[in-house]
Short mmCIF file of C-alpha atoms in Angstrom, two decimals:
data_model
loop_
_atom_site.label_atom_id
_atom_site.label_comp_id
_atom_site.label_asym_id
_atom_site.label_seq_id
_atom_site.Cartn_x
_atom_site.Cartn_y
_atom_site.Cartn_z
CA MET A 7 -42.25 33.00 40.00
CA THR A 8 -40.08 36.09 39.63
CA LEU A 9 -37.61 36.59 36.82
CA ARG A 10 -34.78 36.50 39.35
CA TRP A 11 -35.72 33.02 40.51
CA ARG A 12 -36.30 31.81 36.97
CA LEU A 13 -32.82 32.95 35.95
CA THR A 14 -31.33 31.36 39.07
CA LEU A 15 -33.09 28.04 38.45
CA PHE A 16 -32.17 28.08 34.77
CA TYR A 17 -28.46 28.61 35.29
CA THR A 18 -28.39 26.20 38.24
CA ALA A 19 -30.17 23.52 36.18
CA LEU A 20 -27.81 24.16 33.26
CA LEU A 21 -24.76 23.78 35.50
CA ALA A 22 -26.29 20.67 37.09
CA PHE A 23 -26.72 19.17 33.62
CA LEU A 24 -23.13 19.99 32.65
CA LEU A 25 -21.70 18.73 35.94
CA THR A 26 -23.73 15.54 35.66
CA GLY A 27 -22.44 14.98 32.14
CA VAL A 28 -18.85 15.66 33.18
CA GLY A 29 -19.20 13.39 36.22
CA VAL A 30 -20.71 10.52 34.23
CA ILE A 31 -18.08 10.82 31.48
CA THR A 32 -15.28 11.02 34.06
CA LEU A 33 -16.50 7.95 35.91
CA TYR A 34 -16.99 6.06 32.65
CA MET A 35 -13.54 6.93 31.31
CA MET A 36 -11.93 6.12 34.65
CA ARG A 37 -13.69 2.76 34.75
CA VAL A 38 -12.69 2.00 31.16
CA ASN A 39 -9.07 2.90 31.89
CA LEU A 40 -8.98 0.85 35.08
CA ILE A 41 -10.59 -2.15 33.37
CA SER A 42 -8.18 -1.75 30.45
CA GLY A 43 -5.28 -1.79 32.90
CA ILE A 44 -6.61 -4.95 34.56
CA ASP A 45 -7.15 -6.55 31.13
CA SER A 46 -3.56 -5.76 30.24
CA ASP A 47 -2.36 -7.31 33.51
CA LEU A 48 -4.54 -10.35 32.86
CA ASN A 49 -2.92 -10.81 29.44
CA THR A 50 0.54 -10.62 31.03
CA THR A 51 -0.46 -13.05 33.76
CA TYR A 52 -1.91 -15.39 31.14
CA LYS A 53 1.38 -15.52 29.24
CA GLN A 54 3.32 -16.18 32.43
CA PHE A 55 0.86 -18.85 33.54
CA VAL A 56 1.01 -20.63 30.17
CA THR A 57 4.80 -20.57 30.38
CA TYR A 58 4.56 -22.03 33.87
CA LEU A 59 2.23 -24.81 32.69
CA VAL A 60 4.28 -25.73 29.65
CA LYS A 61 7.70 -25.40 31.30
CA PRO A 62 7.39 -25.36 35.09
CA ILE A 63 9.58 -23.03 37.08
CA GLY A 64 11.51 -24.74 39.83
CA PRO A 65 14.15 -27.36 40.51
CA ASP A 66 11.73 -30.25 40.18
CA ASP A 67 9.12 -30.23 37.45
CA GLN A 68 6.97 -32.82 39.21
CA THR A 69 6.87 -30.72 42.34
CA ALA A 70 6.10 -27.51 40.50
CA ARG A 71 3.24 -28.78 38.44
CA ILE A 72 -0.30 -27.96 39.62
CA PRO A 73 -2.33 -31.14 40.05
CA THR A 74 -5.89 -31.35 38.76
CA ASP A 75 -8.85 -30.74 41.05
CA GLN A 76 -9.63 -34.46 41.04
CA GLN A 77 -6.05 -35.28 42.01
CA GLN A 78 -6.19 -32.70 44.81
CA LEU A 79 -9.35 -34.23 46.23
CA THR A 80 -7.89 -37.76 45.97
CA ALA A 81 -4.59 -36.75 47.54
CA GLN A 82 -6.36 -34.99 50.37
CA GLY A 83 -8.47 -38.07 50.98
CA ASN A 84 -5.33 -40.21 51.09
CA GLY A 85 -3.43 -37.82 53.29
CA GLN A 86 -0.90 -36.94 50.57
CA PHE A 87 -0.34 -33.17 51.07
CA ASP A 88 3.38 -32.59 50.67
CA GLN A 89 3.77 -32.70 46.93
CA ILE A 90 0.44 -30.98 46.32
CA GLY A 91 1.13 -28.32 48.93
CA GLN A 92 4.59 -27.63 47.54
CA ALA A 93 3.23 -27.27 44.01
CA LYS A 94 0.42 -25.01 45.16
CA LEU A 95 2.72 -22.83 47.27
CA LEU A 96 5.22 -22.44 44.45
CA ALA A 97 2.50 -21.51 41.94
CA ARG A 98 0.89 -19.19 44.48
CA TYR A 99 4.23 -17.46 44.92
CA TYR A 100 4.44 -16.58 41.25
CA PHE A 101 0.75 -15.70 40.81
CA SER A 102 -0.17 -14.19 44.15
CA ASN A 103 -2.69 -11.63 42.82
CA SER A 104 -4.71 -13.86 40.52
CA SER A 105 -7.15 -16.72 40.53
CA LEU A 106 -6.26 -19.21 37.81
CA ALA A 107 -7.67 -22.32 36.21
CA VAL A 108 -6.96 -24.39 33.12
CA GLU A 109 -9.06 -27.06 31.38
CA GLU A 110 -7.98 -29.36 28.55
CA LEU A 111 -10.11 -30.24 25.55
CA SER A 112 -8.28 -33.46 24.62
CA PHE A 113 -8.28 -34.63 21.00
CA TYR A 114 -9.51 -31.22 19.85
CA SER A 115 -7.91 -28.48 17.82
CA ARG A 116 -9.47 -25.12 17.08
CA GLN A 117 -10.56 -26.21 13.64
CA THR A 118 -12.02 -29.55 14.71
CA LEU A 119 -13.93 -27.83 17.50
CA LEU A 120 -15.35 -25.32 15.03
CA ASP A 121 -16.28 -28.15 12.66
CA ASP A 122 -18.07 -30.10 15.39
CA LEU A 123 -19.93 -27.00 16.51
CA LYS A 124 -20.93 -26.25 12.93
CA ALA A 125 -22.08 -29.83 12.44
CA ALA A 126 -24.31 -29.62 15.54
CA ARG A 127 -27.22 -27.96 13.79
CA THR A 128 -30.02 -28.80 16.23
CA PRO A 129 -30.30 -27.68 19.86
CA ASP A 130 -30.09 -31.28 21.03
CA ALA A 131 -26.91 -31.87 19.07
CA LYS A 132 -25.36 -28.72 20.51
CA LYS A 133 -26.43 -29.77 24.00
CA LYS A 134 -24.72 -33.14 23.61
CA LEU A 135 -21.56 -31.49 22.29
CA PHE A 136 -21.42 -28.99 25.17
CA ASP A 137 -22.08 -31.78 27.73
CA TYR A 138 -19.20 -33.77 26.27
CA LEU A 139 -16.92 -30.73 26.37
CA ALA A 140 -18.02 -30.02 29.97
CA GLY A 141 -16.95 -33.55 30.94
CA LEU A 142 -13.53 -33.11 29.33
CA ARG A 143 -13.05 -29.77 31.04
CA GLU A 144 -14.12 -31.04 34.45
CA ASP A 145 -11.80 -34.09 34.33
CA SER A 146 -8.76 -32.02 33.39
CA ARG A 147 -9.46 -28.88 35.45
CA ARG A 148 -6.65 -27.59 37.63
CA SER A 149 -7.20 -24.44 39.74
CA LEU A 150 -5.11 -21.99 41.70
CA ALA A 151 -6.67 -19.68 44.33
CA VAL A 152 -10.13 -20.97 43.39
CA ASP A 153 -12.40 -23.01 45.64
CA ILE A 154 -12.42 -26.46 43.96
CA ASN A 155 -15.98 -26.97 45.12
CA ARG A 156 -17.03 -23.77 43.37
CA PRO A 157 -14.89 -23.77 40.21
CA ILE A 158 -14.88 -21.20 37.44
CA THR A 159 -17.27 -22.41 34.74
CA LEU A 160 -18.77 -21.16 31.52
CA SER A 161 -22.36 -21.49 30.43
CA ASP A 162 -23.16 -23.07 27.08
CA ALA A 163 -23.88 -19.63 25.58
CA GLU A 164 -20.54 -18.25 26.88
CA LEU A 165 -18.66 -21.30 25.58
CA ASP A 166 -20.37 -20.87 22.21
CA ALA A 167 -19.31 -17.18 22.13
CA LEU A 168 -15.74 -18.17 23.11
CA ILE A 169 -15.46 -20.77 20.35
CA ASN A 170 -16.80 -18.40 17.69
CA SER A 171 -14.73 -15.38 18.82
CA THR A 172 -12.08 -14.29 16.35
CA ASP A 173 -9.24 -14.09 18.88
CA GLY A 174 -10.38 -16.95 21.09
CA ARG A 175 -10.79 -14.66 24.11
CA LEU A 176 -13.68 -13.74 26.31
CA ARG A 177 -13.72 -11.08 29.04
CA LEU A 178 -16.32 -11.26 31.78
CA ASN A 179 -17.10 -9.90 35.22
CA ARG A 180 -17.80 -12.90 37.43
CA LEU A 181 -18.32 -13.69 41.12
CA ILE A 182 -15.52 -16.11 42.07
CA ALA A 183 -14.74 -17.75 45.40
CA ASP A 184 -10.96 -17.76 45.86
CA ALA A 185 -10.99 -20.01 48.96
CA PRO A 186 -13.31 -22.41 50.79
CA ASN A 187 -15.86 -20.93 53.19
CA ARG A 188 -15.36 -17.47 51.71
CA GLU A 189 -17.97 -15.36 49.98
CA PRO A 190 -17.47 -14.92 46.23
CA THR A 191 -16.09 -11.57 45.11
CA LEU A 192 -16.50 -9.76 41.84
CA MET A 193 -13.52 -10.37 39.56
CA ARG A 194 -12.46 -9.52 36.07
CA LEU A 195 -12.13 -12.80 34.16
CA LEU A 196 -10.10 -13.46 31.03
CA VAL A 197 -10.96 -16.73 29.26
CA VAL A 198 -8.58 -17.90 26.51
CA LEU A 199 -9.28 -20.78 24.16
CA GLY A 200 -6.16 -22.02 22.38
CA PRO A 201 -3.37 -24.57 22.28
CA LEU A 202 -0.72 -24.45 24.97
CA THR A 203 2.45 -24.52 22.85
CA ASN A 204 5.91 -25.52 24.01
CA THR A 205 9.14 -24.98 22.15
CA GLU A 206 10.60 -28.15 23.71
CA PRO A 207 8.94 -31.57 23.71
CA SER A 208 7.62 -32.75 27.03
CA ARG A 209 9.77 -35.29 28.84
CA ASP A 210 6.79 -37.28 30.08
CA ALA A 211 3.16 -37.73 29.43
CA GLY A 212 2.14 -36.66 32.91
CA ILE A 213 0.14 -33.70 34.01
CA GLY A 214 1.36 -30.50 32.50
CA SER A 215 2.33 -32.05 29.18
CA PHE A 216 0.20 -32.15 26.08
CA GLN A 217 0.28 -34.78 23.35
CA ASN A 218 0.40 -33.74 19.75
CA PHE A 219 -2.74 -34.50 17.86
CA GLN A 220 -1.91 -34.55 14.15
CA ASN A 221 1.18 -32.44 14.92
CA GLU A 222 -1.00 -29.74 16.62
CA PRO A 223 -1.28 -29.32 20.40
CA PRO A 224 -4.77 -29.90 21.85
CA LEU A 225 -6.94 -27.03 22.95
CA SER A 226 -7.15 -25.72 26.48
CA VAL A 227 -9.37 -23.22 28.23
CA VAL A 228 -7.37 -20.95 30.52
CA TYR A 229 -9.07 -18.77 33.14
CA VAL A 230 -7.24 -15.77 34.59
CA ALA A 231 -9.15 -13.66 37.11
CA ARG A 232 -8.28 -10.69 39.27
CA SER A 233 -10.38 -8.96 41.90
CA LEU A 234 -12.18 -5.73 41.02
CA LYS A 235 -12.18 -4.56 44.64
CA THR A 236 -9.49 -1.96 43.95
CA VAL A 237 -11.35 -0.72 40.90
CA GLN A 238 -14.62 -0.48 42.82
CA SER A 239 -12.90 1.30 45.72
CA THR A 240 -11.29 3.79 43.34
CA LEU A 241 -14.57 4.40 41.52
CA ASP A 242 -16.43 4.81 44.84
CA ASP A 243 -13.89 7.39 46.01
CA LEU A 244 -14.08 9.18 42.69
CA ARG A 245 -17.90 9.08 42.81
CA GLN A 246 -17.86 10.69 46.26
CA VAL A 247 -15.48 13.39 45.04
CA VAL A 248 -17.66 14.04 41.99
CA MET A 249 -20.78 14.22 44.16
CA LEU A 250 -19.08 16.62 46.56
CA LEU A 251 -17.97 18.81 43.67
CA PHE A 252 -21.46 18.57 42.19
CA LEU A 253 -23.19 19.75 45.35
CA THR A 254 -20.60 22.43 46.04
CA GLY A 255 -20.77 23.64 42.46
CA LEU A 256 -24.57 23.75 42.49
CA PHE A 257 -24.68 25.67 45.76
CA THR A 258 -22.02 28.11 44.62
CA ALA A 259 -23.59 28.55 41.19
CA GLY A 260 -27.10 28.96 42.60
CA THR A 261 -25.98 31.54 45.14
CA GLY A 262 -23.90 33.40 42.58
CA ALA A 263 -26.68 33.32 39.98
CA TYR A 264 -29.19 34.62 42.54
CA LEU A 265 -26.93 37.49 43.58
CA LEU A 266 -25.92 38.37 40.02
CA ALA A 267 -29.52 38.21 38.80
CA GLY A 268 -30.56 40.51 41.63
CA GLN A 269 -27.77 42.95 40.80
CA ALA A 270 -28.66 42.87 37.11
CA LEU A 271 -32.39 43.38 37.78
CA LEU A 272 -31.88 46.14 40.38
CA PRO A 273 -32.28 48.97 37.83
CA LEU A 274 -35.43 47.31 36.54
CA ARG A 275 -36.89 47.12 40.05
CA ARG A 276 -36.16 50.81 40.56
CA VAL A 277 -37.99 51.59 37.34
CA GLN A 278 -40.89 49.39 38.48
CA ARG A 279 -41.21 51.10 41.88
CA ALA A 280 -41.11 54.54 40.27
CA ALA A 281 -43.73 53.53 37.70
CA GLU A 282 -46.03 52.18 40.45
CA ARG A 283 -45.97 55.57 42.21
CA ILE A 284 -47.11 57.44 39.11
CA GLY A 285 -50.86 57.95 38.71
CA GLY A 286 -53.30 60.35 37.18
CA GLN A 287 -52.50 63.02 39.78
CA ASN A 288 -48.71 62.95 39.36
CA LEU A 289 -48.11 62.33 35.68
CA THR A 290 -45.38 64.96 35.77
CA GLU A 291 -43.07 62.50 37.53
CA ARG A 292 -40.71 60.27 35.53
CA VAL A 293 -39.00 56.95 36.14
CA PRO A 294 -35.22 57.00 36.69
CA VAL A 295 -33.14 56.15 33.62
CA PRO A 296 -30.21 53.90 34.64
CA GLN A 297 -27.04 54.52 32.66
CA THR A 298 -26.53 50.83 31.90
CA GLY A 299 -26.50 51.02 28.11
CA ASP A 300 -28.80 48.01 27.80
CA GLU A 301 -32.47 47.15 27.35
CA VAL A 302 -33.36 48.46 30.84
CA GLU A 303 -32.19 51.94 29.90
CA SER A 304 -34.18 51.74 26.65
CA LEU A 305 -37.27 50.60 28.59
CA ALA A 306 -37.01 53.49 31.07
CA THR A 307 -36.60 55.98 28.22
CA ALA A 308 -39.64 54.53 26.44
CA LEU A 309 -41.70 54.67 29.66
CA ASN A 310 -40.81 58.33 30.17
CA ALA A 311 -41.79 59.11 26.60
CA MET A 312 -45.10 57.29 27.10
CA LEU A 313 -45.71 59.18 30.37
CA GLY A 314 -45.11 62.42 28.52
CA ARG A 315 -47.71 61.52 25.93
CA LEU A 316 -50.17 60.42 28.61
CA GLU A 317 -49.63 63.64 30.53
CA GLY A 318 -50.42 65.63 27.41
CA SER A 319 -53.55 63.58 26.72
CA PHE A 320 -54.78 63.82 30.32
CA GLU A 321 -54.12 67.52 30.43
CA ALA A 322 -56.00 68.06 27.18
CA GLN A 323 -58.90 65.98 28.50
CA ARG A 324 -59.03 67.88 31.80
CA ARG A 325 -58.81 71.22 30.03
CA PHE A 326 -61.59 70.26 27.66
CA THR A 327 -63.82 69.03 30.52
CA SER A 328 -63.20 72.13 32.59
CA ASP A 329 -63.62 74.55 29.69
CA ALA A 330 -66.70 72.79 28.36
CA SER A 331 -68.29 72.76 31.82
CA HIS A 332 -67.64 76.46 32.29
CA GLU A 333 -68.94 77.31 28.84
CA LEU A 334 -72.07 75.17 29.27
CA ARG A 335 -72.94 76.64 32.63
CA THR A 336 -73.99 80.03 31.19
CA PRO A 337 -76.43 78.84 28.47
CA VAL A 338 -77.90 76.20 30.79
CA THR A 339 -78.51 78.87 33.45
CA ALA A 340 -80.12 81.11 30.82
CA ILE A 341 -82.39 78.29 29.61
CA SER A 342 -83.48 77.51 33.16
CA GLY A 343 -84.09 81.21 33.91
CA HIS A 344 -86.21 81.81 30.82
CA ALA A 345 -88.25 78.69 31.51
CA SER A 346 -88.93 79.90 35.07
CA TYR A 347 -89.79 83.37 33.76
CA LEU A 348 -92.31 81.98 31.29
CA LEU A 349 -93.94 79.88 34.01
CA ARG A 350 -94.25 82.83 36.40
CA ARG A 351 -94.98 85.78 34.10
CA THR A 352 -97.07 84.29 31.35
CA ASN A 353 -100.19 82.24 31.20
CA PRO A 354 -99.15 79.16 29.20
CA THR A 355 -101.55 76.41 28.31
CA GLY A 356 -101.41 73.04 30.07
CA GLN A 357 -99.25 71.48 27.38
CA GLN A 358 -96.93 74.50 27.37
CA GLN A 359 -96.58 74.32 31.17
CA GLU A 360 -95.61 70.65 30.93
CA SER A 361 -92.98 71.46 28.31
CA LEU A 362 -91.56 74.33 30.38
CA LYS A 363 -91.34 72.10 33.46
CA ILE A 364 -89.49 69.47 31.42
CA ILE A 365 -87.08 72.21 30.29
CA GLN A 366 -86.56 73.24 33.92
CA SER A 367 -85.97 69.64 35.03
CA GLU A 368 -83.49 68.92 32.27
CA SER A 369 -81.72 72.23 32.93
CA ALA A 370 -81.33 71.28 36.59
CA ARG A 371 -80.04 67.88 35.52
CA LEU A 372 -77.54 69.52 33.18
CA THR A 373 -76.46 71.86 35.96
CA ASN A 374 -75.77 68.92 38.28
CA LEU A 375 -73.93 67.13 35.50
CA ILE A 376 -71.77 70.19 34.80
CA ALA A 377 -70.98 70.51 38.52
CA SER A 378 -69.97 66.82 38.62
CA LEU A 379 -67.75 67.21 35.58
CA LEU A 380 -66.04 70.23 37.11
CA GLN A 381 -65.43 68.29 40.31
CA LEU A 382 -63.99 65.36 38.36
CA ALA A 383 -61.75 67.71 36.42
CA ARG A 384 -60.42 69.20 39.67
CA SER A 385 -59.94 65.70 41.09
CA ASP A 386 -58.03 64.53 38.01
CA SER A 387 -55.76 67.55 38.11
CA GLY A 388 -55.03 67.09 41.80
CA ALA A 389 -56.63 70.43 42.57
CA LEU A 390 -59.39 68.99 44.74
CA ALA A 391 -59.01 71.03 47.93
CA LEU A 392 -59.65 69.19 51.19
CA GLN A 393 -60.46 70.90 54.47
CA ARG A 394 -59.29 68.22 56.87
CA GLY A 395 -60.45 68.14 60.46
CA PRO A 396 -61.16 65.64 63.23
CA ILE A 397 -64.30 63.55 62.82
CA LEU A 398 -66.10 61.22 65.26
CA SER A 399 -67.33 58.40 63.08
CA ALA A 400 -70.43 57.46 65.11
CA LEU A 401 -71.61 61.04 65.34
CA PHE A 402 -70.81 61.61 61.67
CA LEU A 403 -72.90 58.62 60.53
CA SER A 404 -75.81 59.56 62.80
CA GLU A 405 -75.92 63.02 61.19
CA ILE A 406 -76.12 61.44 57.76
CA VAL A 407 -78.94 59.19 58.95
CA ARG A 408 -80.80 62.19 60.32
CA GLU A 409 -80.33 64.11 57.08
CA LEU A 410 -81.52 61.27 54.84
CA ALA A 411 -84.29 60.02 57.15
CA PRO A 412 -87.11 61.80 55.28
CA LEU A 413 -86.01 60.33 51.97
CA ALA A 414 -85.75 56.85 53.50
CA GLN A 415 -89.18 57.16 55.16
CA ALA A 416 -90.71 58.21 51.87
CA GLN A 417 -89.50 54.93 50.41
CA GLN A 418 -90.44 52.98 53.56
CA THR A 419 -86.79 52.08 54.14
CA THR A 420 -85.21 51.57 57.56
CA LEU A 421 -82.01 53.64 57.83
CA THR A 422 -79.74 53.09 60.89
CA SER A 423 -76.14 53.61 62.00
CA VAL A 424 -74.12 51.26 64.27
CA GLY A 425 -70.53 50.51 65.19
CA GLU A 426 -67.76 51.85 67.37
CA ASP A 427 -66.79 55.50 67.52
CA VAL A 428 -63.44 56.15 65.84
CA THR A 429 -61.74 59.53 65.68
CA PHE A 430 -60.10 60.23 62.34
CA GLU A 431 -59.07 63.13 60.12
CA ALA A 432 -60.91 63.94 56.89
CA ASP A 433 -62.87 66.56 54.99
CA ALA A 434 -66.35 66.21 56.52
CA ASP A 435 -68.21 67.82 53.60
CA ARG A 436 -66.46 65.74 50.94
CA LEU A 437 -66.81 62.51 52.93
CA LYS A 438 -70.50 63.24 53.56
CA GLN A 439 -70.92 63.61 49.81
CA VAL A 440 -69.45 60.12 49.35
CA LEU A 441 -71.66 58.44 51.95
CA ILE A 442 -74.81 60.23 50.79
CA ASN A 443 -74.11 58.98 47.29
CA LEU A 444 -73.72 55.41 48.56
CA VAL A 445 -76.93 55.59 50.61
CA SER A 446 -78.79 57.15 47.66
CA ASN A 447 -77.67 54.29 45.43
CA ALA A 448 -79.02 51.78 47.98
CA LEU A 449 -82.34 53.60 48.15
CA LYS A 450 -82.59 53.78 44.37
CA ALA A 451 -81.97 50.01 44.20
CA GLY A 452 -85.09 49.46 46.34
CA ALA A 453 -83.45 48.31 49.58
CA GLN A 454 -85.75 47.86 52.57
CA THR A 455 -82.96 48.15 55.16
CA VAL A 456 -79.82 50.27 54.96
CA THR A 457 -77.22 50.15 57.75
CA LEU A 458 -74.26 52.52 58.15
CA ARG A 459 -71.40 51.05 60.17
CA SER A 460 -68.03 52.28 61.45
CA GLU A 461 -65.14 50.19 62.80
CA ARG A 462 -61.41 50.45 63.31
CA VAL A 463 -59.13 48.25 61.19
CA ASP A 464 -55.47 48.51 62.28
CA ASP A 465 -54.55 52.16 61.69
CA ASP A 466 -57.57 52.86 59.48
CA VAL A 467 -61.22 53.60 59.94
CA ARG A 468 -63.67 51.62 57.82
CA LEU A 469 -67.10 53.05 57.02
CA SER A 470 -69.63 50.83 55.29
CA VAL A 471 -73.12 51.10 53.81
CA GLN A 472 -74.95 47.77 53.78
CA ASP A 473 -78.30 47.17 52.12
CA ASP A 474 -80.60 44.21 51.41
CA GLY A 475 -81.28 45.20 47.80
CA PRO A 476 -81.20 42.97 44.72
CA GLY A 477 -77.38 42.87 44.60
CA ILE A 478 -74.95 43.42 41.74
CA PRO A 479 -73.33 40.78 39.50
CA GLU A 480 -69.68 40.20 40.38
CA ASP A 481 -68.39 40.99 36.89
CA GLN A 482 -69.86 44.53 37.11
CA LEU A 483 -68.68 45.56 40.57
CA GLU A 484 -65.45 47.23 39.44
CA ARG A 485 -67.00 48.75 36.31
CA LEU A 486 -69.47 50.72 38.42
CA PHE A 487 -66.63 53.12 39.24
CA ASP A 488 -66.18 53.93 35.54
CA ARG A 489 -67.56 57.26 34.44
CA PHE A 490 -71.06 57.23 32.93
CA TYR A 491 -71.38 53.48 33.54
CA ARG A 492 -74.74 52.29 34.84
CA LEU A 493 -76.31 48.86 35.29
CA GLU A 494 -78.72 47.89 32.54
CA ASP A 495 -81.55 47.42 35.04
CA SER A 496 -80.57 50.36 37.21
CA ARG A 497 -83.40 52.56 38.41
CA SER A 498 -81.08 55.53 38.12
CA ARG A 499 -81.99 55.80 34.48
CA ASP A 500 -85.50 56.76 35.50
CA GLN A 501 -84.28 58.96 38.34
CA GLY A 502 -81.84 61.12 36.44
CA GLY A 503 -78.55 59.47 37.41
CA ALA A 504 -75.60 60.18 35.10
CA GLY A 505 -73.30 57.42 36.29
CA LEU A 506 -70.75 59.82 37.80
CA GLY A 507 -71.51 59.43 41.51
CA LEU A 508 -69.17 56.51 42.21
CA SER A 509 -66.44 58.04 40.04
CA ILE A 510 -66.63 61.24 42.11
CA ALA A 511 -66.69 59.19 45.33
CA ARG A 512 -63.54 57.32 44.29
CA GLY A 513 -61.81 60.60 43.45
CA ILE A 514 -62.64 62.01 46.91
CA VAL A 515 -61.53 58.84 48.70
CA ASP A 516 -58.30 58.72 46.67
CA ALA A 517 -57.61 62.32 47.62
CA HIS A 518 -57.86 61.23 51.28
CA GLY A 519 -55.33 58.43 50.65
CA GLY A 520 -57.94 55.72 51.18
CA ARG A 521 -59.79 53.21 49.05
CA ILE A 522 -63.39 52.37 48.19
CA TRP A 523 -64.81 49.06 46.98
CA LEU A 524 -68.06 47.09 46.69
CA ASP A 525 -68.98 43.63 47.90
CA SER A 526 -72.22 42.19 46.60
CA GLU A 527 -74.14 38.99 46.04
CA VAL A 528 -77.10 38.81 43.72
CA GLY A 529 -80.31 38.41 45.71
CA ARG A 530 -78.69 39.16 49.09
CA GLY A 531 -77.68 42.80 48.91
CA THR A 532 -74.61 45.02 48.54
CA THR A 533 -72.07 46.49 50.94
CA ALA A 534 -69.98 49.53 50.01
CA TYR A 535 -66.75 50.05 51.99
CA VAL A 536 -64.77 53.26 52.49
CA GLN A 537 -61.47 52.81 54.32
CA LEU A 538 -59.44 55.89 55.29
CA PRO A 539 -56.28 56.41 57.34
CA VAL A 540 -56.98 57.67 60.84
CA GLY A 541 -54.25 60.31 60.69
CA ASN A 542 -52.68 62.18 63.60
CA VAL A 543 -55.68 63.26 65.63
CA PRO A 544 -56.29 63.25 69.37
CA GLU A 545 -58.88 60.93 70.87
CA PHE A 546 -62.26 62.65 71.38
CA ASP A 547 -65.24 61.71 73.45
CA LEU A 548 -68.81 62.75 72.82
CA ASP A 549 -68.50 65.14 75.78
CA ASP A 550 -65.91 67.10 73.83
CA VAL A 551 -68.37 67.80 71.03
CA PRO A 552 -70.41 71.00 71.58
#
């Protein structure tokens, strides 16, 4: 993955994290505020409802009072709807947005209830106490905007938490059915445990009045609930807005980060492209130095300084190779000449003749080595002169086969050329040197069959030398192009090879703007490929060749 994409993904992921955090915090704070507002409204409704229960609002207290659930069921069974309906309508008028219920815990005060709960030490004792309290609550329950067949109830654990709470209040989210044959909806429920006080004594002992028990009003459980539909709708709308902003922000940030990263890395890409063009033949070139005043400018300056040092080192190496080759040529020629003179003009003994022949052989080997070094020096300096001309590939390969046929026959090797005829532009002498070197390597490896092939690949011509020799290990294929490198089991050691042939071949192919590579499998042979650009040459037929 490129640095540009890594920067884009990093900043996009960072913004996604921040936006997610902001969105979650916003939704949480909004929900807390909305729930706090509903809790505040529930407290206000509770106070108004308690006032209504203790001192009914209306011209007739008996009409205004809310009957218990049992009384409502009995009255409905007896066909008595007027008084109940009037009381319900009047209460509904004052508490139109809430579902309400109240239950009396007769003969109990807060302290006595705490004492009984503390005295119930075993689970069975607590269960009996809660069952008794459930009976009291059910007999005295009166509801408003609550389905009497599905009343608001508390579990034993919730009632235990309510009794032991410091303020006698419990806030829950509960599914409540506000009418018969209607699905329950999620509501915010406030449950208050406490005495319903009245500043004036009740005028009767009917429903809605509370007897004093030891001068303290009995306890009641009051339920005040309000739907959370508005809260959920608001949170859903806010969630959609946050999600829209999240996606828009991510897209905008990702696009902006990608463009900005590309703009910031543009000088670095220019330096990279310039550095890729620089090789051993054009070390005089330099990478552009962007005037950005940052690390990219420092990197370009350091690269130019390094290229300067490399140019000096390469130049010193080429000069040494060229000078040493020229200086060695004269004494080597003299040694070879004197050895030949002694063999022709004197009458040496058998041992002396053998020594003189060894001197001649080694002198010839040194001469070839010096010539190779001079050619490499010219190739490194870019001074390798090419005499380009049109070449017919099939005819060119057949000439090489004809030239090397005696050598192949001497080793009982079959040498052939196949493939299509492709016209291309190259230096015939230099290219012949490359192919002869490749065929010679195959013969030295002991191949029984060597095939030269030509084919067209897009706008290039590909020449190959395939043999059925022992093959070359994969980890050594590329190293064979290093100077003076030879395989450990190579027969070239016994045949005078210096390990420069493939290096010279690569230099010639590079000078043509092509490439050379090896493909081999141990035990199945080796194929050497030379791929060159065709160039701007007319199409020739064999009839055009004299």
